[in-house]
Amino acid sequence: MKSFFTRLTSLVTYILLLSSCSLVNDVKFKNVSNITPTFENKELVLKLDVQVQNDNFYTVKLKNSALKISIDEKELGDLTLAEKVLFKRKSDNSYPVKLKVKLADGALFMLLRNAFKKEVAINIQGTLKGSALGIPKTIAINETKTIDGNLLKSLSN
């Protein structure tokens, strides 16, 4: 009877710890640098370094994504995470990330046309899947950023 009570108490304590809001902090994306675009099999492959701050006491894993990327409200293609990424616990590090963009019809022409604009609005919409402590989580993404159009010139080379 005593061992049953000990197991039950341990299980309830573990569940309460996992469900506590104070133990879960959002992962903060600080900076993106070293963007290297290449084309492989009709896909745009972006290798970049992402500065991430993970204040949690556990490692966070990004598994895959189902995102749509558009420029000035015109679809560019489907953005996917090519490889899993692990954000170490209690860290503020830069991690290499590899993304693949399956380009929509006419996307290269759209990139060239927008490369000479002063500002371009990029929208990323969809879901990211990850896990922490073996518990899966899906996050809805709908982000719009305005960037300098000259950054698109490196994609068209």
PDB file of C-alpha atoms in Angstrom:
ATOM      1  CA  MET A   1       0.000   0.000   0.000  1.00  0.00           C
ATOM      2  CA  LYS A   2       2.852   2.353   0.835  1.00  0.00           C
ATOM      3  CA  SER A   3       4.546   1.864  -2.551  1.00  0.00           C
ATOM      4  CA  PHE A   4       1.248   2.542  -4.356  1.00  0.00           C
ATOM      5  CA  PHE A   5       0.831   5.786  -2.405  1.00  0.00           C
ATOM      6  CA  THR A   6       4.443   6.786  -3.214  1.00  0.00           C
ATOM      7  CA  ARG A   7       3.950   6.119  -6.941  1.00  0.00           C
ATOM      8  CA  LEU A   8       0.670   8.020  -7.015  1.00  0.00           C
ATOM      9  CA  THR A   9       2.193  11.003  -5.208  1.00  0.00           C
ATOM     10  CA  SER A  10       5.175  10.990  -7.585  1.00  0.00           C
ATOM     11  CA  LEU A  11       2.903  10.864 -10.630  1.00  0.00           C
ATOM     12  CA  VAL A  12       0.703  13.729  -9.396  1.00  0.00           C
ATOM     13  CA  THR A  13       3.776  15.828  -8.568  1.00  0.00           C
ATOM     14  CA  TYR A  14       5.259  15.165 -12.028  1.00  0.00           C
ATOM     15  CA  ILE A  15       2.003  16.133 -13.767  1.00  0.00           C
ATOM     16  CA  LEU A  16       1.708  19.329 -11.716  1.00  0.00           C
ATOM     17  CA  LEU A  17       5.293  20.282 -12.530  1.00  0.00           C
ATOM     18  CA  LEU A  18       4.737  19.770 -16.253  1.00  0.00           C
ATOM     19  CA  SER A  19       1.480  21.706 -16.290  1.00  0.00           C
ATOM     20  CA  SER A  20       2.827  24.654 -14.302  1.00  0.00           C
ATOM     21  CA  CYS A  21       2.939  27.832 -16.405  1.00  0.00           C
ATOM     22  CA  SER A  22       5.991  29.138 -14.566  1.00  0.00           C
ATOM     23  CA  LEU A  23       8.153  26.284 -15.899  1.00  0.00           C
ATOM     24  CA  VAL A  24       7.452  26.918 -19.577  1.00  0.00           C
ATOM     25  CA  ASN A  25       9.156  29.872 -21.247  1.00  0.00           C
ATOM     26  CA  ASP A  26       8.916  30.751 -24.919  1.00  0.00           C
ATOM     27  CA  VAL A  27      12.007  30.250 -27.029  1.00  0.00           C
ATOM     28  CA  LYS A  28      13.145  33.661 -28.297  1.00  0.00           C
ATOM     29  CA  PHE A  29      14.474  34.075 -31.830  1.00  0.00           C
ATOM     30  CA  LYS A  30      16.882  37.006 -31.679  1.00  0.00           C
ATOM     31  CA  ASN A  31      18.761  37.269 -34.956  1.00  0.00           C
ATOM     32  CA  VAL A  32      19.238  35.630 -38.347  1.00  0.00           C
ATOM     33  CA  SER A  33      22.640  35.812 -40.048  1.00  0.00           C
ATOM     34  CA  ASN A  34      24.865  34.151 -42.670  1.00  0.00           C
ATOM     35  CA  ILE A  35      22.055  33.434 -45.145  1.00  0.00           C
ATOM     36  CA  THR A  36      23.353  31.258 -47.982  1.00  0.00           C
ATOM     37  CA  PRO A  37      20.852  30.521 -50.770  1.00  0.00           C
ATOM     38  CA  THR A  38      21.354  27.689 -53.281  1.00  0.00           C
ATOM     39  CA  PHE A  39      19.125  25.890 -55.775  1.00  0.00           C
ATOM     40  CA  GLU A  40      18.785  22.087 -55.637  1.00  0.00           C
ATOM     41  CA  ASN A  41      16.231  20.111 -57.674  1.00  0.00           C
ATOM     42  CA  LYS A  42      13.923  23.081 -58.357  1.00  0.00           C
ATOM     43  CA  GLU A  43      13.962  24.014 -54.673  1.00  0.00           C
ATOM     44  CA  LEU A  44      15.514  27.014 -52.999  1.00  0.00           C
ATOM     45  CA  VAL A  45      17.693  25.837 -50.100  1.00  0.00           C
ATOM     46  CA  LEU A  46      18.499  28.415 -47.430  1.00  0.00           C
ATOM     47  CA  LYS A  47      21.253  27.753 -44.929  1.00  0.00           C
ATOM     48  CA  LEU A  48      21.280  30.280 -42.128  1.00  0.00           C
ATOM     49  CA  ASP A  49      22.366  30.821 -38.559  1.00  0.00           C
ATOM     50  CA  VAL A  50      19.656  31.646 -36.025  1.00  0.00           C
ATOM     51  CA  GLN A  51      20.445  33.223 -32.649  1.00  0.00           C
ATOM     52  CA  VAL A  52      18.103  31.565 -30.126  1.00  0.00           C
ATOM     53  CA  GLN A  53      17.612  32.085 -26.402  1.00  0.00           C
ATOM     54  CA  ASN A  54      16.171  29.068 -24.594  1.00  0.00           C
ATOM     55  CA  ASP A  55      15.598  29.878 -20.908  1.00  0.00           C
ATOM     56  CA  ASN A  56      13.911  26.540 -20.186  1.00  0.00           C
ATOM     57  CA  PHE A  57      15.586  23.823 -18.136  1.00  0.00           C
ATOM     58  CA  TYR A  58      15.033  21.367 -20.997  1.00  0.00           C
ATOM     59  CA  THR A  59      16.067  21.036 -24.638  1.00  0.00           C
ATOM     60  CA  VAL A  60      13.522  22.100 -27.262  1.00  0.00           C
ATOM     61  CA  LYS A  61      13.403  20.232 -30.586  1.00  0.00           C
ATOM     62  CA  LEU A  62      11.981  21.627 -33.840  1.00  0.00           C
ATOM     63  CA  LYS A  63      10.826  18.685 -35.950  1.00  0.00           C
ATOM     64  CA  ASN A  64       9.122  19.887 -39.104  1.00  0.00           C
ATOM     65  CA  SER A  65       6.998  22.619 -40.530  1.00  0.00           C
ATOM     66  CA  ALA A  66       4.178  23.288 -42.954  1.00  0.00           C
ATOM     67  CA  LEU A  67       4.593  26.946 -43.834  1.00  0.00           C
ATOM     68  CA  LYS A  68       3.617  29.100 -46.797  1.00  0.00           C
ATOM     69  CA  ILE A  69       5.866  32.014 -47.687  1.00  0.00           C
ATOM     70  CA  SER A  70       4.666  34.962 -49.740  1.00  0.00           C
ATOM     71  CA  ILE A  71       6.083  38.257 -50.962  1.00  0.00           C
ATOM     72  CA  ASP A  72       3.737  41.242 -51.131  1.00  0.00           C
ATOM     73  CA  GLU A  73       0.741  38.881 -50.728  1.00  0.00           C
ATOM     74  CA  LYS A  74       1.793  36.713 -53.711  1.00  0.00           C
ATOM     75  CA  GLU A  75       2.710  33.120 -52.926  1.00  0.00           C
ATOM     76  CA  LEU A  76       6.400  32.262 -53.274  1.00  0.00           C
ATOM     77  CA  GLY A  77       6.154  28.621 -52.199  1.00  0.00           C
ATOM     78  CA  ASP A  78       6.092  26.067 -49.381  1.00  0.00           C
ATOM     79  CA  LEU A  79       8.729  26.435 -46.659  1.00  0.00           C
ATOM     80  CA  THR A  80       9.881  23.319 -44.784  1.00  0.00           C
ATOM     81  CA  LEU A  81      12.553  22.580 -42.219  1.00  0.00           C
ATOM     82  CA  ALA A  82      15.061  20.248 -43.899  1.00  0.00           C
ATOM     83  CA  GLU A  83      16.659  18.923 -40.699  1.00  0.00           C
ATOM     84  CA  LYS A  84      15.664  18.711 -37.044  1.00  0.00           C
ATOM     85  CA  VAL A  85      17.107  21.425 -34.809  1.00  0.00           C
ATOM     86  CA  LEU A  86      17.823  21.098 -31.077  1.00  0.00           C
ATOM     87  CA  PHE A  87      17.929  24.228 -28.907  1.00  0.00           C
ATOM     88  CA  LYS A  88      20.011  23.392 -25.829  1.00  0.00           C
ATOM     89  CA  ARG A  89      18.643  24.109 -22.375  1.00  0.00           C
ATOM     90  CA  LYS A  90      19.522  27.354 -20.591  1.00  0.00           C
ATOM     91  CA  SER A  91      21.434  28.691 -23.594  1.00  0.00           C
ATOM     92  CA  ASP A  92      21.771  31.726 -25.834  1.00  0.00           C
ATOM     93  CA  ASN A  93      23.493  30.287 -28.921  1.00  0.00           C
ATOM     94  CA  SER A  94      23.550  30.472 -32.686  1.00  0.00           C
ATOM     95  CA  TYR A  95      22.260  27.336 -34.440  1.00  0.00           C
ATOM     96  CA  PRO A  96      22.611  26.345 -38.105  1.00  0.00           C
ATOM     97  CA  VAL A  97      19.211  25.869 -39.759  1.00  0.00           C
ATOM     98  CA  LYS A  98      18.514  24.463 -43.226  1.00  0.00           C
ATOM     99  CA  LEU A  99      15.230  25.430 -44.888  1.00  0.00           C
ATOM    100  CA  LYS A 100      13.787  24.324 -48.214  1.00  0.00           C
ATOM    101  CA  VAL A 101      11.387  26.388 -50.282  1.00  0.00           C
ATOM    102  CA  LYS A 102       9.461  24.500 -52.953  1.00  0.00           C
ATOM    103  CA  LEU A 103       8.884  27.355 -55.359  1.00  0.00           C
ATOM    104  CA  ALA A 104       5.470  28.050 -56.854  1.00  0.00           C
ATOM    105  CA  ASP A 105       5.027  28.687 -60.575  1.00  0.00           C
ATOM    106  CA  GLY A 106       6.467  32.084 -61.515  1.00  0.00           C
ATOM    107  CA  ALA A 107       8.313  32.484 -58.203  1.00  0.00           C
ATOM    108  CA  LEU A 108      11.698  33.226 -59.782  1.00  0.00           C
ATOM    109  CA  PHE A 109      10.181  35.999 -61.867  1.00  0.00           C
ATOM    110  CA  MET A 110       8.547  37.404 -58.729  1.00  0.00           C
ATOM    111  CA  LEU A 111      11.914  37.362 -56.910  1.00  0.00           C
ATOM    112  CA  LEU A 112      13.577  39.251 -59.754  1.00  0.00           C
ATOM    113  CA  ARG A 113      10.767  41.800 -59.962  1.00  0.00           C
ATOM    114  CA  ASN A 114      10.889  42.523 -56.218  1.00  0.00           C
ATOM    115  CA  ALA A 115      14.709  42.610 -56.004  1.00  0.00           C
ATOM    116  CA  PHE A 116      14.755  46.239 -57.143  1.00  0.00           C
ATOM    117  CA  LYS A 117      12.104  47.515 -54.753  1.00  0.00           C
ATOM    118  CA  LYS A 118      13.084  49.570 -51.739  1.00  0.00           C
ATOM    119  CA  GLU A 119      10.980  47.514 -49.285  1.00  0.00           C
ATOM    120  CA  VAL A 120       9.309  44.128 -49.598  1.00  0.00           C
ATOM    121  CA  ALA A 121       6.758  42.570 -47.213  1.00  0.00           C
ATOM    122  CA  ILE A 122       7.422  38.877 -46.516  1.00  0.00           C
ATOM    123  CA  ASN A 123       4.692  36.802 -44.872  1.00  0.00           C
ATOM    124  CA  ILE A 124       5.200  33.352 -43.345  1.00  0.00           C
ATOM    125  CA  GLN A 125       2.062  31.471 -42.350  1.00  0.00           C
ATOM    126  CA  GLY A 126       1.418  27.919 -41.169  1.00  0.00           C
ATOM    127  CA  THR A 127       2.441  25.568 -38.360  1.00  0.00           C
ATOM    128  CA  LEU A 128       5.696  24.513 -36.711  1.00  0.00           C
ATOM    129  CA  LYS A 129       5.944  21.197 -34.895  1.00  0.00           C
ATOM    130  CA  GLY A 130       8.303  20.642 -32.025  1.00  0.00           C
ATOM    131  CA  SER A 131       8.658  18.875 -28.727  1.00  0.00           C
ATOM    132  CA  ALA A 132      10.006  19.397 -25.240  1.00  0.00           C
ATOM    133  CA  LEU A 133      10.502  16.619 -22.711  1.00  0.00           C
ATOM    134  CA  GLY A 134       8.990  14.243 -25.272  1.00  0.00           C
ATOM    135  CA  ILE A 135       5.714  16.162 -25.326  1.00  0.00           C
ATOM    136  CA  PRO A 136       4.790  17.317 -28.861  1.00  0.00           C
ATOM    137  CA  LYS A 137       3.528  20.816 -29.502  1.00  0.00           C
ATOM    138  CA  THR A 138       2.238  22.557 -32.624  1.00  0.00           C
ATOM    139  CA  ILE A 139       2.619  26.319 -32.938  1.00  0.00           C
ATOM    140  CA  ALA A 140       0.641  28.464 -35.363  1.00  0.00           C
ATOM    141  CA  ILE A 141       2.779  31.050 -37.176  1.00  0.00           C
ATOM    142  CA  ASN A 142       1.569  34.182 -38.963  1.00  0.00           C
ATOM    143  CA  GLU A 143       4.432  36.657 -39.243  1.00  0.00           C
ATOM    144  CA  THR A 144       4.899  39.571 -41.617  1.00  0.00           C
ATOM    145  CA  LYS A 145       8.210  41.421 -41.857  1.00  0.00           C
ATOM    146  CA  THR A 146       9.331  44.229 -44.118  1.00  0.00           C
ATOM    147  CA  ILE A 147      12.832  43.779 -45.522  1.00  0.00           C
ATOM    148  CA  ASP A 148      15.077  45.649 -47.927  1.00  0.00           C
ATOM    149  CA  GLY A 149      14.410  44.513 -51.502  1.00  0.00           C
ATOM    150  CA  ASN A 150      18.160  44.383 -52.223  1.00  0.00           C
ATOM    151  CA  LEU A 151      18.365  41.241 -50.051  1.00  0.00           C
ATOM    152  CA  LEU A 152      16.442  39.391 -52.761  1.00  0.00           C
ATOM    153  CA  LYS A 153      19.228  40.061 -55.282  1.00  0.00           C
ATOM    154  CA  SER A 154      21.410  37.398 -53.642  1.00  0.00           C
ATOM    155  CA  LEU A 155      18.607  34.851 -54.213  1.00  0.00           C
ATOM    156  CA  SER A 156      18.435  35.586 -57.922  1.00  0.00           C
ATOM    157  CA  ASN A 157      22.162  35.011 -58.616  1.00  0.00           C
TER     158      ASN A 157
END
